[in-house]
Amino acid sequence: MFIKGSENLRYEGSIYRPPSEAWSLIIQATIGCSHNKCSFCSMYKDKKFRIRKTEEILDDIKEARMYYRSIKRVFLADGDALIIKTPELLKILNFIKEWIPECERVGIYASPESIMIKTPEELKLLREAGLGIAYLGLESGSDQILAYMNKGADSEEIVKAGLRIKEAGILLSVTLISGLGGKKLWKEHAVESAKALSKMKPDYLGLLTLMVEPGTKLYDDVEKGQFQLLTPQQVALETLELLKNIDAEGCVFRSNHASNYLSLKGTLNQDREMLIKQLNEAIKGQIDFKDEYLRGL
Ligand code: SF4
């Protein structure tokens, strides 16, 4: 849900949001990503990171109010909007409460850094002001892969940040990227990711599948033959290994992103066997994988 028909349209560049925020009002609180260095990511390459002025953000909220009678959810974009200082974020959240009283949840992208620079008390204040869910990219639980991908944090740091979000009473949604270990490290990716996720036990786990975009370092590595992409069957095997090793009771598991070869949904740990059965059927060719041309980011 974007601010439509606005003369003062303030969206800058491409806007990304998690699949579960498809019907949310998108408010661009930051431009780009404060890290912007991951080898696989092209999302914000065209943007220089900055935090927008709070007044501009509040104006956007007022404007959206004019166009929509009912707004149940708001998502604060771009990447890592949690980096905004707590007093400013509280102003934004309180303004949403005042102008959009029917809003049930505000979501945000977070990074290990933006979480850890906030004290547990600050995160609780943000939750009380309406911050309901934070989306955190683990990408991989393997430190070797995270270092190669220039994620800027290791697995332990990401787990610690995720736990801090949960302790503040904010829902934690974690993203993992299938295929991020390539052919060389697929098993390490699956096993180490399962370990990290078992420690974090996120409320939601979203699985994306790696797509390499021109203009990224990873794209060049693939071109040079230094990184080999997995086939759809190999991605399914990797997910199978992940599911066999994960212990995250109550975590809602989804692999229904446009990039995924196979759409899976269930709740861990109770649906583990059902998910494994579907993966085995796909590996045996009894369920079709999505065609390459239908995939997207
Ligand atoms: S993956 Fe996330 S943290 Fe890394 S550059 Fe992209 S938006 Fe930033």
Short mmCIF file of C-alpha atoms and ligand atoms in Angstrom, two decimals:
data_model
loop_
_atom_site.label_atom_id
_atom_site.label_comp_id
_atom_site.label_asym_id
_atom_site.label_seq_id
_atom_site.Cartn_x
_atom_site.Cartn_y
_atom_site.Cartn_z
CA MET A 1 0.00 0.00 0.00
CA PHE A 2 1.72 3.14 -1.19
CA ILE A 3 0.75 6.77 -0.77
CA LYS A 4 -1.16 7.24 -4.00
CA GLY A 5 -2.15 10.27 -6.02
CA SER A 6 0.11 12.45 -3.93
CA GLU A 7 1.45 15.63 -5.46
CA ASN A 8 4.31 15.53 -3.01
CA LEU A 9 5.19 11.92 -3.66
CA ARG A 10 8.23 11.29 -1.52
CA TYR A 11 9.25 7.73 -2.40
CA GLU A 12 12.83 7.57 -3.57
CA GLY A 13 14.09 4.75 -5.80
CA SER A 14 12.93 1.13 -5.59
CA ILE A 15 11.04 0.19 -2.44
CA TYR A 16 11.41 -3.24 -0.84
CA ARG A 17 9.29 -4.80 1.88
CA PRO A 18 8.89 -8.30 3.32
CA PRO A 19 6.19 -10.46 1.64
CA SER A 20 4.09 -10.34 4.82
CA GLU A 21 3.90 -6.54 4.57
CA ALA A 22 2.28 -6.66 1.13
CA TRP A 23 -0.86 -4.87 2.38
CA SER A 24 0.88 -2.48 4.76
CA LEU A 25 1.23 1.23 4.24
CA ILE A 26 4.88 1.76 3.31
CA ILE A 27 6.47 4.82 4.86
CA GLN A 28 10.04 5.50 3.77
CA ALA A 29 11.81 6.53 6.96
CA THR A 30 15.35 5.97 5.70
CA ILE A 31 16.77 5.95 2.20
CA GLY A 32 18.87 2.91 1.38
CA CYS A 33 20.70 0.63 3.80
CA SER A 34 23.21 1.76 6.44
CA HIS A 35 25.44 -1.26 5.66
CA ASN A 36 24.94 -1.63 1.90
CA LYS A 37 27.96 -3.91 1.49
CA CYS A 38 26.59 -7.46 1.30
CA SER A 39 28.14 -9.19 -1.73
CA PHE A 40 24.82 -10.67 -2.90
CA CYS A 41 22.58 -7.64 -2.43
CA SER A 42 21.65 -5.15 -5.12
CA MET A 43 18.62 -3.68 -3.38
CA TYR A 44 19.93 -0.28 -2.41
CA LYS A 45 23.03 0.03 -4.58
CA ASP A 46 21.55 3.11 -6.28
CA LYS A 47 21.01 4.93 -2.99
CA LYS A 48 23.33 6.70 -0.59
CA PHE A 49 22.13 5.99 2.92
CA ARG A 50 20.44 8.73 4.88
CA ILE A 51 17.78 9.11 7.52
CA ARG A 52 14.90 11.30 6.38
CA LYS A 53 13.87 14.32 8.39
CA THR A 54 11.23 13.37 10.93
CA GLU A 55 8.94 16.18 9.72
CA GLU A 56 8.93 14.72 6.20
CA ILE A 57 8.04 11.28 7.57
CA LEU A 58 5.20 12.73 9.66
CA ASP A 59 3.91 14.61 6.61
CA ASP A 60 3.82 11.32 4.67
CA ILE A 61 1.78 9.71 7.46
CA LYS A 62 -0.70 12.61 7.40
CA GLU A 63 -0.93 12.40 3.63
CA ALA A 64 -1.56 8.64 3.69
CA ARG A 65 -4.38 9.25 6.15
CA MET A 66 -6.12 11.36 3.50
CA TYR A 67 -6.09 8.50 0.98
CA TYR A 68 -6.91 5.43 3.04
CA ARG A 69 -9.86 5.00 5.37
CA SER A 70 -8.43 1.94 7.05
CA ILE A 71 -4.74 1.17 7.57
CA LYS A 72 -4.14 -1.91 9.66
CA ARG A 73 -0.39 -2.12 9.27
CA VAL A 74 2.46 0.28 8.60
CA PHE A 75 5.93 -0.74 7.43
CA LEU A 76 8.87 1.61 7.93
CA ALA A 77 11.26 1.27 4.96
CA ASP A 78 14.02 1.33 3.66
CA GLY A 79 16.68 -1.06 4.91
CA ASP A 80 17.45 -0.84 8.58
CA ALA A 81 15.08 1.97 9.64
CA LEU A 82 15.67 0.85 13.25
CA ILE A 83 18.96 2.79 13.01
CA ILE A 84 16.92 5.99 13.57
CA LYS A 85 17.57 7.40 17.05
CA THR A 86 15.05 6.28 19.67
CA PRO A 87 13.50 9.73 20.41
CA GLU A 88 12.81 10.26 16.69
CA LEU A 89 11.44 6.75 16.23
CA LEU A 90 9.17 7.28 19.24
CA LYS A 91 7.90 10.51 17.65
CA ILE A 92 7.09 8.59 14.46
CA LEU A 93 5.39 5.71 16.28
CA ASN A 94 3.34 8.02 18.49
CA PHE A 95 2.30 10.03 15.45
CA ILE A 96 1.13 6.82 13.76
CA LYS A 97 -0.93 6.04 16.90
CA GLU A 98 -2.49 9.49 16.84
CA TRP A 99 -3.24 9.70 13.11
CA ILE A 100 -3.88 6.03 12.36
CA PRO A 101 -5.49 4.76 15.57
CA GLU A 102 -6.75 1.59 13.83
CA CYS A 103 -3.16 0.53 12.99
CA GLU A 104 -2.51 -2.82 14.67
CA ARG A 105 1.17 -3.23 13.95
CA VAL A 106 4.20 -1.29 12.78
CA GLY A 107 7.02 -3.29 11.18
CA ILE A 108 10.62 -2.37 10.47
CA TYR A 109 13.82 -3.77 8.96
CA ALA A 110 16.57 -4.14 11.56
CA SER A 111 20.26 -5.07 11.52
CA PRO A 112 22.48 -6.47 14.29
CA GLU A 113 24.05 -3.03 14.60
CA SER A 114 20.81 -1.06 14.78
CA ILE A 115 19.44 -3.47 17.39
CA MET A 116 22.55 -3.54 19.57
CA ILE A 117 22.98 0.25 19.70
CA LYS A 118 19.57 0.33 21.41
CA THR A 119 19.32 -0.66 25.05
CA PRO A 120 16.76 -3.30 26.07
CA GLU A 121 14.81 -0.46 27.74
CA GLU A 122 14.75 1.59 24.53
CA LEU A 123 13.45 -1.40 22.58
CA LYS A 124 10.70 -1.90 25.16
CA LEU A 125 9.70 1.78 24.81
CA LEU A 126 9.50 1.30 21.04
CA ARG A 127 7.35 -1.79 21.51
CA GLU A 128 5.02 0.09 23.85
CA ALA A 129 4.74 2.85 21.24
CA GLY A 130 3.55 0.31 18.65
CA LEU A 131 6.62 -1.34 17.10
CA GLY A 132 5.26 -4.85 16.64
CA ILE A 133 7.69 -6.71 14.41
CA ALA A 134 11.33 -6.48 13.34
CA TYR A 135 12.73 -8.21 10.25
CA LEU A 136 16.32 -9.33 10.66
CA GLY A 137 18.50 -10.94 8.01
CA LEU A 138 20.52 -13.88 9.30
CA GLU A 139 21.16 -14.92 5.67
CA SER A 140 23.38 -17.79 6.91
CA GLY A 141 24.40 -19.22 10.26
CA SER A 142 27.87 -20.01 8.92
CA ASP A 143 30.55 -17.47 9.85
CA GLN A 144 32.59 -18.49 6.83
CA ILE A 145 29.70 -17.66 4.51
CA LEU A 146 28.79 -14.45 6.37
CA ALA A 147 32.39 -13.25 6.08
CA TYR A 148 32.56 -14.14 2.36
CA MET A 149 29.26 -12.30 1.81
CA ASN A 150 30.54 -9.27 3.75
CA LYS A 151 27.50 -9.27 6.02
CA GLY A 152 29.32 -7.19 8.62
CA ALA A 153 28.33 -9.44 11.54
CA ASP A 154 28.95 -13.02 12.57
CA SER A 155 26.37 -15.58 13.51
CA GLU A 156 26.74 -15.04 17.26
CA GLU A 157 26.20 -11.29 16.90
CA ILE A 158 23.08 -11.81 14.80
CA VAL A 159 21.69 -14.35 17.28
CA LYS A 160 22.34 -11.95 20.18
CA ALA A 161 20.56 -9.13 18.34
CA GLY A 162 17.59 -11.37 17.53
CA LEU A 163 17.26 -12.42 21.16
CA ARG A 164 17.30 -8.77 22.27
CA ILE A 165 14.33 -8.06 19.98
CA LYS A 166 12.40 -11.01 21.41
CA GLU A 167 13.21 -10.05 24.99
CA ALA A 168 11.70 -6.61 24.30
CA GLY A 169 8.43 -8.32 23.34
CA ILE A 170 8.77 -7.40 19.65
CA LEU A 171 8.01 -10.18 17.16
CA LEU A 172 11.13 -11.41 15.40
CA SER A 173 11.05 -12.40 11.75
CA VAL A 174 14.31 -13.81 10.41
CA THR A 175 15.35 -14.22 6.80
CA LEU A 176 17.62 -16.96 5.53
CA ILE A 177 18.90 -17.29 1.97
CA SER A 178 18.88 -20.76 0.44
CA GLY A 179 21.89 -21.45 -1.72
CA LEU A 180 24.10 -18.83 -0.06
CA GLY A 181 26.85 -21.38 0.55
CA GLY A 182 26.93 -22.36 -3.11
CA LYS A 183 27.93 -25.90 -4.09
CA LYS A 184 30.99 -25.84 -1.83
CA LEU A 185 29.35 -24.91 1.47
CA TRP A 186 25.70 -25.96 1.09
CA LYS A 187 25.81 -28.44 3.98
CA GLU A 188 27.65 -26.09 6.32
CA HIS A 189 25.07 -23.42 5.41
CA ALA A 190 22.18 -25.73 6.30
CA VAL A 191 23.64 -27.12 9.54
CA GLU A 192 25.05 -23.84 10.92
CA SER A 193 21.89 -21.94 10.01
CA ALA A 194 19.80 -24.54 11.83
CA LYS A 195 22.04 -24.08 14.90
CA ALA A 196 21.69 -20.27 14.87
CA LEU A 197 17.94 -20.45 14.34
CA SER A 198 17.56 -23.00 17.12
CA LYS A 199 19.23 -20.51 19.48
CA MET A 200 17.14 -17.55 18.30
CA LYS A 201 13.83 -19.39 17.90
CA PRO A 202 12.32 -16.57 15.84
CA ASP A 203 8.57 -16.10 15.64
CA TYR A 204 8.79 -16.24 11.84
CA LEU A 205 11.38 -17.68 9.50
CA GLY A 206 11.30 -16.60 5.86
CA LEU A 207 13.36 -18.53 3.36
CA LEU A 208 14.43 -16.75 0.19
CA THR A 209 16.44 -18.39 -2.57
CA LEU A 210 19.61 -16.77 -3.83
CA MET A 211 19.34 -14.85 -7.09
CA VAL A 212 22.46 -13.15 -8.37
CA GLU A 213 22.06 -9.67 -9.73
CA PRO A 214 24.44 -7.86 -12.09
CA GLY A 215 26.39 -5.16 -10.29
CA THR A 216 27.05 -7.28 -7.20
CA LYS A 217 30.35 -8.87 -6.19
CA LEU A 218 28.67 -12.27 -6.06
CA TYR A 219 27.55 -11.92 -9.68
CA ASP A 220 31.18 -11.36 -10.70
CA ASP A 221 32.27 -14.38 -8.62
CA VAL A 222 29.68 -16.55 -10.39
CA GLU A 223 30.85 -15.25 -13.78
CA LYS A 224 34.46 -16.10 -12.87
CA GLY A 225 33.45 -19.59 -11.71
CA GLN A 226 34.46 -18.85 -8.11
CA PHE A 227 30.95 -19.43 -6.78
CA GLN A 228 28.64 -22.12 -8.09
CA LEU A 229 24.89 -21.75 -7.78
CA LEU A 230 22.74 -24.66 -6.62
CA THR A 231 20.20 -26.34 -8.87
CA PRO A 232 16.55 -26.40 -7.63
CA GLN A 233 17.07 -30.02 -6.46
CA GLN A 234 20.18 -29.04 -4.51
CA VAL A 235 18.31 -26.14 -2.91
CA ALA A 236 15.62 -28.62 -1.83
CA LEU A 237 18.29 -30.94 -0.36
CA GLU A 238 19.77 -28.03 1.55
CA THR A 239 16.34 -27.06 2.95
CA LEU A 240 15.82 -30.70 3.92
CA GLU A 241 19.07 -30.65 5.90
CA LEU A 242 18.06 -27.37 7.55
CA LEU A 243 14.67 -28.71 8.61
CA LYS A 244 16.16 -31.95 9.96
CA ASN A 245 18.48 -29.97 12.25
CA ILE A 246 16.34 -27.05 13.39
CA ASP A 247 14.61 -26.83 16.74
CA ALA A 248 12.40 -23.73 16.82
CA GLU A 249 9.10 -24.65 18.45
CA GLY A 250 6.23 -22.42 17.36
CA CYS A 251 8.19 -20.67 14.58
CA VAL A 252 6.07 -19.97 11.50
CA PHE A 253 8.08 -21.18 8.51
CA ARG A 254 7.52 -19.76 5.03
CA SER A 255 9.31 -20.22 1.73
CA ASN A 256 6.71 -18.45 -0.39
CA HIS A 257 8.86 -15.62 -1.68
CA ALA A 258 8.99 -14.92 -5.44
CA SER A 259 12.59 -16.19 -5.48
CA ASN A 260 11.75 -19.66 -4.12
CA TYR A 261 11.61 -22.71 -6.39
CA LEU A 262 9.15 -24.39 -4.07
CA SER A 263 6.44 -22.87 -1.93
CA LEU A 264 6.39 -24.32 1.59
CA LYS A 265 4.55 -23.28 4.74
CA GLY A 266 4.14 -24.74 8.16
CA THR A 267 4.79 -24.27 11.83
CA LEU A 268 7.91 -25.72 13.42
CA ASN A 269 8.50 -28.17 14.90
CA GLN A 270 5.07 -29.76 14.47
CA ASP A 271 5.01 -29.58 10.65
CA ARG A 272 8.60 -30.71 10.13
CA GLU A 273 7.66 -34.15 8.75
CA MET A 274 5.05 -32.71 6.38
CA LEU A 275 7.59 -30.18 5.03
CA ILE A 276 10.26 -32.87 4.66
CA LYS A 277 7.76 -35.04 2.78
CA GLN A 278 7.03 -32.22 0.31
CA LEU A 279 10.72 -31.62 -0.22
CA ASN A 280 11.35 -35.32 -0.85
CA GLU A 281 8.50 -35.39 -3.36
CA ALA A 282 9.99 -32.39 -5.17
CA ILE A 283 13.44 -33.99 -5.22
CA LYS A 284 11.90 -37.16 -6.75
CA GLY A 285 10.15 -35.03 -9.40
CA GLN A 286 6.62 -35.58 -8.03
CA ILE A 287 6.16 -31.83 -7.39
CA ASP A 288 7.32 -29.25 -9.94
CA PHE A 289 9.85 -26.57 -9.09
CA LYS A 290 9.06 -23.03 -10.23
CA ASP A 291 10.54 -22.25 -13.65
CA GLU A 292 13.58 -20.00 -13.56
CA TYR A 293 11.88 -17.27 -15.58
CA LEU A 294 9.08 -16.99 -13.01
CA ARG A 295 11.42 -16.22 -10.15
CA GLY A 296 11.93 -12.69 -8.90
CA LEU A 297 13.18 -10.63 -5.99
S1 SF4 B 1 21.30 -7.62 2.55
FE1 SF4 B 1 20.37 -6.17 3.97
S2 SF4 B 1 22.13 -5.45 5.20
FE2 SF4 B 1 23.00 -6.39 3.38
S3 SF4 B 1 23.26 -4.69 1.94
FE3 SF4 B 1 21.26 -5.62 1.49
S4 SF4 B 1 19.79 -4.43 2.67
FE4 SF4 B 1 21.83 -3.98 3.51
#
